XYZ file of C-alpha atoms in Angstrom:
598
model
C -0.014 -0.004 0.014
C 1.017 3.582 -0.560
C 1.909 5.829 2.398
C -1.033 7.607 3.937
C -1.410 11.269 2.883
C -2.046 12.894 6.297
C -2.105 16.289 4.605
C -5.442 15.362 3.115
C -7.861 17.317 5.450
C -10.392 14.499 5.313
C -7.995 11.816 6.619
C -7.768 12.994 10.225
C -11.292 14.401 10.069
C -12.542 10.848 9.597
C -10.613 9.738 12.723
C -12.508 12.314 14.843
C -15.543 10.094 14.581
C -17.900 12.346 16.562
C -17.129 15.437 14.489
C -17.228 13.458 11.266
C -20.743 12.117 12.133
C -22.083 15.557 12.995
C -23.821 17.096 9.942
C -22.455 20.521 10.943
C -19.026 19.031 11.790
C -18.872 20.679 15.223
C -15.327 20.286 16.737
C -16.559 18.137 19.594
C -13.391 17.167 21.488
C -12.243 20.795 21.267
C -15.223 22.216 23.046
C -15.401 19.326 25.550
C -11.768 20.130 26.610
C -12.854 23.753 27.114
C -15.716 22.571 29.372
C -13.240 20.479 31.428
C -11.088 23.631 31.800
C -14.101 25.634 33.026
C -14.049 27.844 29.873
C -17.790 27.800 29.342
C -18.169 30.976 27.230
C -15.401 29.762 24.893
C -17.021 26.273 24.640
C -20.350 27.904 23.860
C -18.844 30.073 21.107
C -17.101 27.091 19.447
C -20.566 25.497 19.283
C -22.251 28.691 18.185
C -19.888 29.018 15.261
C -20.673 25.486 14.056
C -24.199 24.545 15.167
C -25.668 27.957 15.964
C -28.080 26.698 18.696
C -26.000 25.174 21.522
C -28.703 25.568 24.223
C -31.445 24.162 21.971
C -29.292 21.285 20.609
C -27.908 20.557 24.066
C -31.448 19.522 24.933
C -33.001 18.261 21.683
C -30.311 17.111 19.249
C -30.718 13.714 17.581
C -27.066 13.066 18.567
C -25.594 11.443 15.468
C -22.189 12.081 17.148
C -22.804 9.740 20.063
C -23.201 6.338 18.298
C -19.930 7.255 16.499
C -18.057 8.123 19.756
C -14.829 6.147 20.127
C -15.670 5.538 23.798
C -18.162 2.812 22.767
C -15.196 0.774 21.566
C -13.884 0.372 25.107
C -17.194 0.415 27.043
C -20.940 0.437 26.505
C -21.921 4.063 26.641
C -20.560 7.027 24.591
C -19.573 10.372 26.061
C -22.685 12.452 26.749
C -21.745 14.888 24.019
C -25.188 16.460 23.608
C -25.711 17.070 27.336
C -22.169 18.497 27.634
C -23.196 21.087 25.008
C -25.975 22.117 27.404
C -23.343 22.527 30.204
C -21.596 25.102 28.032
C -24.916 26.808 27.230
C -26.239 26.852 30.817
C -22.963 28.386 32.111
C -21.993 30.627 29.237
C -22.633 33.982 30.955
C -22.718 37.087 28.743
C -21.615 35.773 25.312
C -23.423 38.427 23.266
C -20.294 40.599 23.552
C -18.305 37.796 21.768
C -20.751 37.760 18.813
C -20.619 40.003 15.686
C -21.823 43.439 16.620
C -24.046 45.384 14.252
C -24.967 47.616 12.537
C -22.951 46.178 9.627
C -21.877 48.132 6.591
C -24.515 47.468 3.911
C -23.310 45.685 0.749
C -26.383 46.692 -1.309
C -27.699 43.081 -1.594
C -31.159 42.007 -0.405
C -32.229 38.398 0.395
C -35.625 36.910 1.263
C -35.730 34.030 3.776
C -39.020 32.058 3.702
C -39.651 30.224 6.937
C -37.993 31.161 10.260
C -36.738 27.694 11.267
C -33.169 26.640 11.956
C -32.078 26.555 8.316
C -33.213 30.116 7.541
C -31.896 31.409 10.865
C -28.503 29.908 10.120
C -28.437 31.575 6.699
C -29.392 34.883 8.366
C -26.641 34.433 11.049
C -23.998 33.825 8.411
C -24.977 36.577 5.935
C -25.851 39.428 8.296
C -22.256 40.357 9.218
C -21.516 40.573 5.462
C -23.942 43.487 5.107
C -26.926 41.770 3.503
C -30.337 43.206 3.981
C -32.254 40.127 5.160
C -36.065 39.787 5.196
C -37.342 36.801 7.243
C -40.924 35.695 6.595
C -42.960 33.216 8.717
C -46.632 32.563 9.294
C -46.005 32.054 13.061
C -45.837 34.948 15.493
C -42.204 34.335 16.409
C -38.980 32.768 15.040
C -37.858 29.197 15.524
C -40.070 27.221 13.113
C -40.698 23.651 14.220
C -38.353 24.151 17.260
C -41.122 26.420 18.605
C -44.218 24.648 17.269
C -43.317 20.965 17.665
C -40.718 20.599 20.435
C -42.597 20.689 23.780
C -41.591 23.155 26.450
C -40.804 20.351 28.915
C -37.922 19.448 26.603
C -37.046 22.933 25.356
C -37.946 25.887 27.585
C -39.227 28.953 25.713
C -36.614 31.140 27.425
C -33.737 29.121 25.875
C -35.405 29.125 22.444
C -36.080 32.847 22.566
C -32.581 33.721 23.632
C -30.848 31.800 20.842
C -33.282 32.908 18.155
C -32.872 36.552 19.310
C -29.095 36.334 19.120
C -29.676 36.071 15.389
C -32.567 38.500 15.003
C -30.599 41.084 16.907
C -27.980 41.085 14.118
C -30.419 43.411 12.217
C -32.738 40.870 10.528
C -35.992 42.478 9.192
C -38.725 40.175 10.448
C -42.158 39.656 8.898
C -43.969 37.360 11.372
C -47.647 36.389 10.986
C -46.959 36.646 7.273
C -47.646 33.675 5.029
C -45.875 33.910 1.728
C -48.583 32.816 -0.724
C -46.741 33.150 -4.056
C -43.147 32.481 -5.076
C -43.865 34.276 -8.392
C -44.821 37.393 -6.536
C -41.736 37.117 -4.313
C -39.506 36.861 -7.385
C -40.959 40.104 -8.778
C -39.665 41.979 -5.709
C -36.137 43.437 -5.609
C -34.516 40.430 -3.870
C -31.106 39.358 -5.176
C -31.765 35.778 -3.901
C -34.427 33.748 -2.107
C -33.857 31.014 0.478
C -36.604 28.565 1.235
C -36.495 26.931 4.683
C -40.102 26.128 5.265
C -39.586 22.674 6.742
C -41.912 19.733 6.290
C -45.114 21.346 7.625
C -47.721 18.705 6.829
C -48.408 15.648 8.961
C -49.198 12.415 7.194
C -52.844 11.351 7.651
C -54.627 8.024 7.429
C -57.506 9.280 5.228
C -58.641 5.844 4.025
C -58.906 4.185 7.449
C -62.594 3.362 8.176
C -64.080 5.879 10.612
C -61.530 8.613 9.881
C -64.102 11.161 8.755
C -66.809 10.167 11.191
C -64.500 10.580 14.186
C -62.556 13.603 12.890
C -63.522 15.802 15.851
C -61.279 13.676 18.119
C -58.641 12.593 15.599
C -55.745 14.970 15.319
C -52.590 15.229 13.218
C -49.655 15.127 15.674
C -47.614 17.992 14.413
C -50.663 20.330 14.084
C -51.823 19.310 17.617
C -48.352 19.989 19.094
C -48.345 23.419 17.469
C -51.836 24.119 18.812
C -50.606 23.189 22.345
C -47.426 25.299 21.918
C -49.498 28.384 21.042
C -51.994 27.543 23.807
C -55.003 27.035 21.551
C -55.287 23.484 22.982
C -55.109 23.075 26.739
C -56.745 19.647 27.427
C -57.200 16.149 25.958
C -59.414 13.160 26.783
C -58.664 10.653 29.468
C -57.937 7.790 27.072
C -55.419 8.617 24.306
C -53.910 6.620 21.517
C -50.833 7.931 19.709
C -50.126 6.305 16.360
C -46.508 6.254 15.166
C -43.047 5.355 16.398
C -40.963 8.480 15.755
C -39.855 11.360 18.010
C -43.012 13.278 17.163
C -45.095 10.429 18.520
C -43.030 10.478 21.750
C -43.613 14.269 22.088
C -47.384 13.712 21.504
C -47.759 11.022 24.115
C -45.743 12.877 26.751
C -47.600 16.106 26.099
C -50.947 14.185 26.359
C -49.963 13.038 29.831
C -49.576 16.678 30.861
C -52.894 17.804 29.394
C -55.093 15.322 31.235
C -54.438 12.037 29.463
C -54.448 9.381 32.180
C -54.409 6.315 29.981
C -52.045 7.207 27.126
C -50.559 4.546 24.946
C -48.366 4.554 21.811
C -49.291 1.996 19.166
C -46.780 1.306 16.404
C -46.716 -0.988 13.395
C -43.028 -1.940 13.643
C -41.156 -3.960 16.249
C -40.014 -1.868 19.270
C -36.348 -2.086 18.334
C -37.008 -0.771 14.891
C -39.003 2.334 15.951
C -37.568 5.540 14.506
C -37.705 7.326 17.821
C -34.352 7.884 19.549
C -33.736 5.280 22.311
C -33.725 7.998 25.035
C -37.047 9.394 23.747
C -38.655 5.948 24.163
C -37.097 5.607 27.605
C -38.444 8.992 28.734
C -41.955 8.052 27.543
C -41.873 4.712 29.390
C -40.567 6.488 32.493
C -43.753 8.556 32.404
C -45.829 5.301 32.522
C -46.723 5.345 28.796
C -46.804 1.846 27.337
C -45.475 1.336 23.754
C -47.396 -1.392 22.028
C -45.525 -2.663 18.957
C -46.463 -4.891 16.018
C -50.039 -3.561 15.782
C -51.344 -2.246 12.436
C -54.342 0.147 12.602
C -57.494 -1.237 10.953
C -60.241 1.200 11.851
C -61.441 4.046 14.047
C -64.486 2.849 16.030
C -67.190 5.554 16.049
C -70.620 5.097 17.736
C -73.378 7.717 17.377
C -70.837 10.146 15.959
C -68.510 9.751 18.939
C -64.996 8.210 18.803
C -64.820 5.172 21.043
C -61.418 3.752 20.151
C -59.521 1.843 17.445
C -59.091 -1.744 16.190
C -55.721 -3.133 15.271
C -54.405 -6.251 13.540
C -51.531 -7.975 15.364
C -48.501 -8.719 13.130
C -44.964 -10.009 13.267
C -41.940 -8.943 11.276
C -40.423 -11.348 8.713
C -37.326 -10.588 6.689
C -36.211 -11.801 3.234
C -32.597 -12.688 2.279
C -31.833 -9.050 1.561
C -33.046 -8.041 5.029
C -36.208 -6.356 3.772
C -39.006 -6.351 6.332
C -42.524 -7.519 5.808
C -45.278 -7.333 8.425
C -47.259 -10.574 8.483
C -50.562 -11.023 10.360
C -50.272 -13.574 13.222
C -53.983 -14.438 13.092
C -56.578 -14.164 15.859
C -59.211 -11.537 16.543
C -58.590 -7.819 16.067
C -57.378 -5.943 19.099
C -59.550 -3.033 20.389
C -58.164 -0.096 22.425
C -60.454 2.480 23.944
C -59.768 6.154 23.043
C -61.339 9.537 23.607
C -58.726 11.131 21.342
C -56.275 9.803 18.701
C -53.106 11.590 17.670
C -51.699 10.516 14.264
C -47.895 10.883 14.185
C -46.981 8.559 11.365
C -44.629 10.914 9.456
C -44.367 14.319 7.887
C -44.492 15.516 4.320
C -43.395 18.580 2.390
C -45.987 20.961 1.058
C -45.311 23.715 -1.498
C -48.744 24.999 -2.562
C -47.330 28.515 -2.633
C -44.675 27.690 -5.239
C -46.158 27.941 -8.728
C -44.917 25.269 -11.066
C -44.062 27.742 -13.822
C -41.545 29.917 -11.984
C -38.460 28.030 -13.058
C -38.303 25.654 -10.084
C -38.518 22.009 -11.175
C -40.222 19.430 -8.960
C -39.584 15.656 -9.021
C -42.150 12.817 -9.026
C -42.520 13.131 -5.225
C -43.411 16.817 -5.602
C -40.025 17.837 -4.053
C -37.929 20.634 -5.526
C -34.929 19.524 -7.514
C -32.001 20.806 -5.359
C -28.268 20.449 -5.951
C -26.759 18.543 -2.997
C -23.583 20.586 -2.889
C -24.833 24.134 -3.684
C -28.422 23.905 -2.374
C -29.522 25.757 -5.536
C -32.775 24.903 -7.323
C -33.283 24.934 -11.030
C -34.079 28.629 -10.636
C -30.572 29.979 -10.014
C -31.925 32.676 -7.746
C -33.734 30.306 -5.365
C -32.024 28.085 -2.747
C -33.486 25.472 -0.425
C -32.341 23.976 2.879
C -33.472 22.015 5.948
C -36.494 19.756 5.676
C -37.717 21.818 2.638
C -34.781 20.504 0.590
C -35.003 16.703 0.975
C -37.643 15.958 3.576
C -37.756 15.638 7.366
C -34.475 15.281 9.223
C -33.523 17.296 12.326
C -32.237 20.615 13.671
C -28.546 19.918 13.244
C -28.992 18.848 9.609
C -30.973 22.062 8.921
C -28.078 24.078 10.428
C -25.512 22.262 8.230
C -27.692 22.998 5.155
C -28.010 26.666 6.219
C -24.197 27.143 6.376
C -23.697 25.789 2.891
C -26.678 27.617 1.375
C -25.394 30.862 2.867
C -22.088 30.373 1.128
C -23.940 29.704 -2.152
C -26.128 32.827 -1.777
C -23.031 34.942 -1.108
C -21.160 33.495 -4.143
C -24.235 33.904 -6.336
C -24.775 37.532 -5.285
C -21.113 38.216 -6.126
C -21.601 36.645 -9.561
C -19.068 33.841 -9.011
C -19.164 30.078 -9.640
C -21.072 28.114 -7.005
C -18.816 25.127 -7.251
C -15.404 26.389 -8.358
C -15.360 29.336 -5.992
C -16.254 27.361 -2.784
C -13.434 27.215 -0.273
C -12.279 24.051 1.509
C -12.637 23.677 5.280
C -10.106 25.402 7.537
C -7.644 22.770 8.850
C -4.768 22.960 11.324
C -2.386 20.423 12.859
C -0.259 21.533 15.824
C 2.011 19.657 18.140
C 0.867 19.459 21.779
C 4.372 18.918 23.180
C 5.273 21.328 26.019
C 8.315 19.673 27.482
C 9.701 16.208 28.167
C 6.640 13.917 28.538
C 4.336 16.895 29.015
C 1.299 17.433 26.767
C -0.823 20.561 26.268
C -3.941 18.547 27.120
C -4.963 15.961 29.699
C -4.087 12.584 28.078
C -5.150 10.285 30.860
C -7.812 7.736 29.909
C -10.285 7.696 32.777
C -12.419 4.591 33.458
C -15.577 6.431 34.597
C -18.881 5.109 33.183
C -21.288 7.578 31.619
C -23.000 9.815 34.130
C -26.778 10.029 34.230
C -28.493 13.360 33.698
C -30.814 14.096 36.657
C -34.508 14.652 36.028
C -37.144 16.591 37.909
C -39.743 14.596 39.862
C -42.388 13.356 37.481
C -45.086 14.221 40.011
C -44.151 17.832 39.219
C -43.421 17.525 35.525
C -46.589 15.642 34.617
C -48.718 18.413 36.071
C -46.999 21.281 34.287
C -46.203 21.015 30.557
C -43.727 23.885 30.789
C -41.636 22.372 33.642
C -38.328 21.094 32.083
C -37.826 17.419 32.776
C -34.033 17.196 32.443
C -32.102 19.268 34.921
C -28.685 19.081 33.166
C -25.336 18.240 34.679
C -24.064 20.290 37.554
C -20.517 21.574 37.064
C -18.649 18.833 38.944
C -20.520 16.083 37.050
C -20.057 17.984 33.791
C -16.321 18.011 34.440
C -16.236 14.273 35.170
C -18.256 13.535 32.031
C -16.015 15.732 29.904
C -12.968 13.849 31.186
C -14.405 10.646 29.583
C -13.623 12.169 26.172
C -10.661 10.381 24.559
C -9.409 13.511 22.708
C -9.767 11.871 19.320
C -8.712 15.160 17.638
C -5.231 14.828 19.152
C -3.642 12.765 16.453
C -0.701 10.360 16.579
C 1.642 11.672 13.844
C 4.506 9.460 12.734
C 7.780 10.683 11.180
C 9.532 7.715 9.577
C 12.897 9.520 9.227
C 13.188 9.736 12.989
C 12.247 6.110 13.655
C 14.927 3.657 14.757
C 12.533 0.709 14.716
C 12.994 -0.162 18.359
C 9.352 -1.251 18.640
C 8.927 0.546 21.988
C 5.633 1.995 20.757
C 4.396 -1.479 19.859
C 5.199 -2.757 23.393
C 3.480 0.026 25.242
C 0.346 0.425 23.104
C -2.619 -0.737 25.218
C -4.790 -1.673 22.239
C -2.151 -3.269 19.964
C -2.948 -0.785 17.181
C 0.655 -0.362 15.982
C 2.482 -2.958 13.897
C 5.790 -2.875 12.102
C 5.537 -5.296 9.154
C 6.337 -5.917 5.523
C 4.008 -4.025 3.199
C 1.359 -5.660 1.058
C -0.187 -4.679 -2.235
C -3.778 -5.273 -1.146
C -5.284 -3.536 1.862
C -7.159 -6.698 2.918
C -3.867 -8.581 3.096
C -2.189 -5.871 5.126
C -5.127 -5.681 7.562
C -4.779 -9.469 8.183
C -1.012 -9.161 8.828
C -1.308 -6.769 11.740
C -0.611 -7.629 15.428
C -4.291 -7.296 15.928
C -6.124 -7.804 12.608
C -7.985 -4.637 11.502
C -11.516 -5.632 10.805
C -13.325 -2.313 10.702
C -12.918 -1.217 7.138
C -14.780 2.071 7.682
C -11.686 3.321 9.463
C -8.484 3.729 7.428
C -5.090 2.325 8.121
C -2.255 4.796 8.758
C 0.648 3.478 6.661
C 4.173 4.960 6.743
C 6.762 5.176 3.981
C 9.299 2.393 3.794
C 11.701 2.179 6.764
C 15.445 1.117 6.562
C 14.510 -2.508 7.340
C 12.052 -2.439 4.384
C 9.214 -2.660 6.818
C 6.380 -0.115 7.221
C 4.614 1.186 10.315
C 0.903 0.381 10.147
C -1.542 1.831 12.638
C -5.194 0.761 12.918
C -7.008 4.097 13.551
C -10.074 2.174 14.568
C -8.842 1.050 17.994
C -6.423 3.907 18.904
C -7.290 5.534 22.268
C -5.157 8.666 21.517
C -3.556 8.079 24.902
C -0.156 9.386 23.813
C 1.846 6.502 25.316
C 3.501 5.805 21.989
C 4.801 9.394 21.835
C 5.885 9.372 25.469
C 7.809 6.101 25.056
C 9.463 6.902 21.710
C 13.168 7.747 22.310
C 13.571 9.744 19.099
C 10.212 11.683 18.955
C 9.194 9.778 15.839
C 5.718 9.853 17.311
C 4.108 13.176 18.226
C 0.674 14.113 19.492
C -0.725 16.828 17.285
C -4.053 18.670 17.687
C -6.101 18.492 14.493
C -8.599 21.338 14.070
C -11.206 21.131 11.332
C -13.709 23.882 10.854
C -16.269 24.003 8.023
C -16.082 27.240 6.057
C -18.907 29.679 6.781
C -20.125 32.528 4.586
C -18.374 35.176 6.668
C -14.976 33.361 6.649
C -15.521 32.580 2.975
C -16.066 36.218 2.177
C -12.986 37.308 4.078
C -10.834 35.088 1.887
C -12.031 36.372 -1.464
């Protein structure tokens, strides 16, 4: 195999598994170290630069970083990355002084942002300091989009949401709330240089063909609409017996909100097996902790309505069978239908996009699913003036994905408004690699690998939380526990960098490595052969091998990045400093940094 090109910015990025898995590529170990050092404002600002909403995401993120965490390779539970973000947010102090300060010098360009959710707010945050006049439109009375209308207050307090939305609006954004944009054609006739669409996936999927749906409609509600009605206090109560249909996070929010609005006998009924539900594991746990049963493998058959009044639902019991390709089929198990009593039913079986306000003759092409055709790199539609992001671009995802889209779309809007090429004129991410050596066997970071298990986040007493829908359930880590949890991070961004010209092939690094990830061996043409030749065969092919150039003995150094703990023992033991611990910093380019480099 050829020597590894560690100058390729994506090589070490892939080794920082948590950051690589984050759609916004937040430098996770970097801000966790700042938390461990008690530098909470700095940790918050590292997050704010990348994911824009640290306080919101520290409570509600889908956490794609955590399953990727290297800690799960040595023990069961990952570092509580998401909840550590909240530690930074809860203890940040006055960070507004660290943010861009307006008014900004106008650049003469004007951009319309349709929808005030996380994608549009991110675009606004990135473009405002560049002098753009930004007009934000939303049919709701305040900014935040589905973060405000669909995430219940017991998970995300309104004060946290308002603060982080206002950090952006205070940059001089011109807001048009309670304003539904009814026509893209009309918008395009205005003097906007570009339009960004971040309207989310606002329509809940219904079950229109299920018998009894129309007859019982007074007590059958679409989950996302119902949550919005609760959030804006139009709905304040629900029946005693409640069925929630669906197995995603919206269903979990619906059932938990129902408990707080008077639902005494609330149950979730889902078609799929429990393990295959789309809801995050912790969302399912929180629902069950609040005495909400989750009944799986039940397919809805009908709404039961008597004398115009909803009485409940019938279900067919099924089991999952899988073909050779692993494709699932739900097969009836036989027996009578199952009846569950219900005063109200909440349908939370998915969300869909809806663009009735975009005329089909304004230059924006739509595919067979009635979704806009959007370029995955530039976020531009077939109308070069119109950009999409968040759920509006490719369907329902999550807040952190919407933020990632917003950053890239903002770059595209800026390039477009400056009449440059959307692909050729995009800048690569900012990357840095710096030695952490401070003296003999001293590192500029805490390299000790602690053996602490993951710490639990305390929750308020459910006797209190179930009687008040605005009472936050999770209390967050206190500072001592936050420090201990932060110390569980393995510092995967501190890379082991090997210099073959300094190596004397004494094999001291091999002897001391606790995971047997270093091997000196003859090279092999095929990667599969080389993986098999290592001291500990490298079986995870999603992680690369670090291969050196040829050494004097004609051997090569091969390191399996998959099992490295970044403990630094190889660099401490090496008598010639052939190994060094170097901090790798990877930061996705934003519109403001992009503009500075033009």
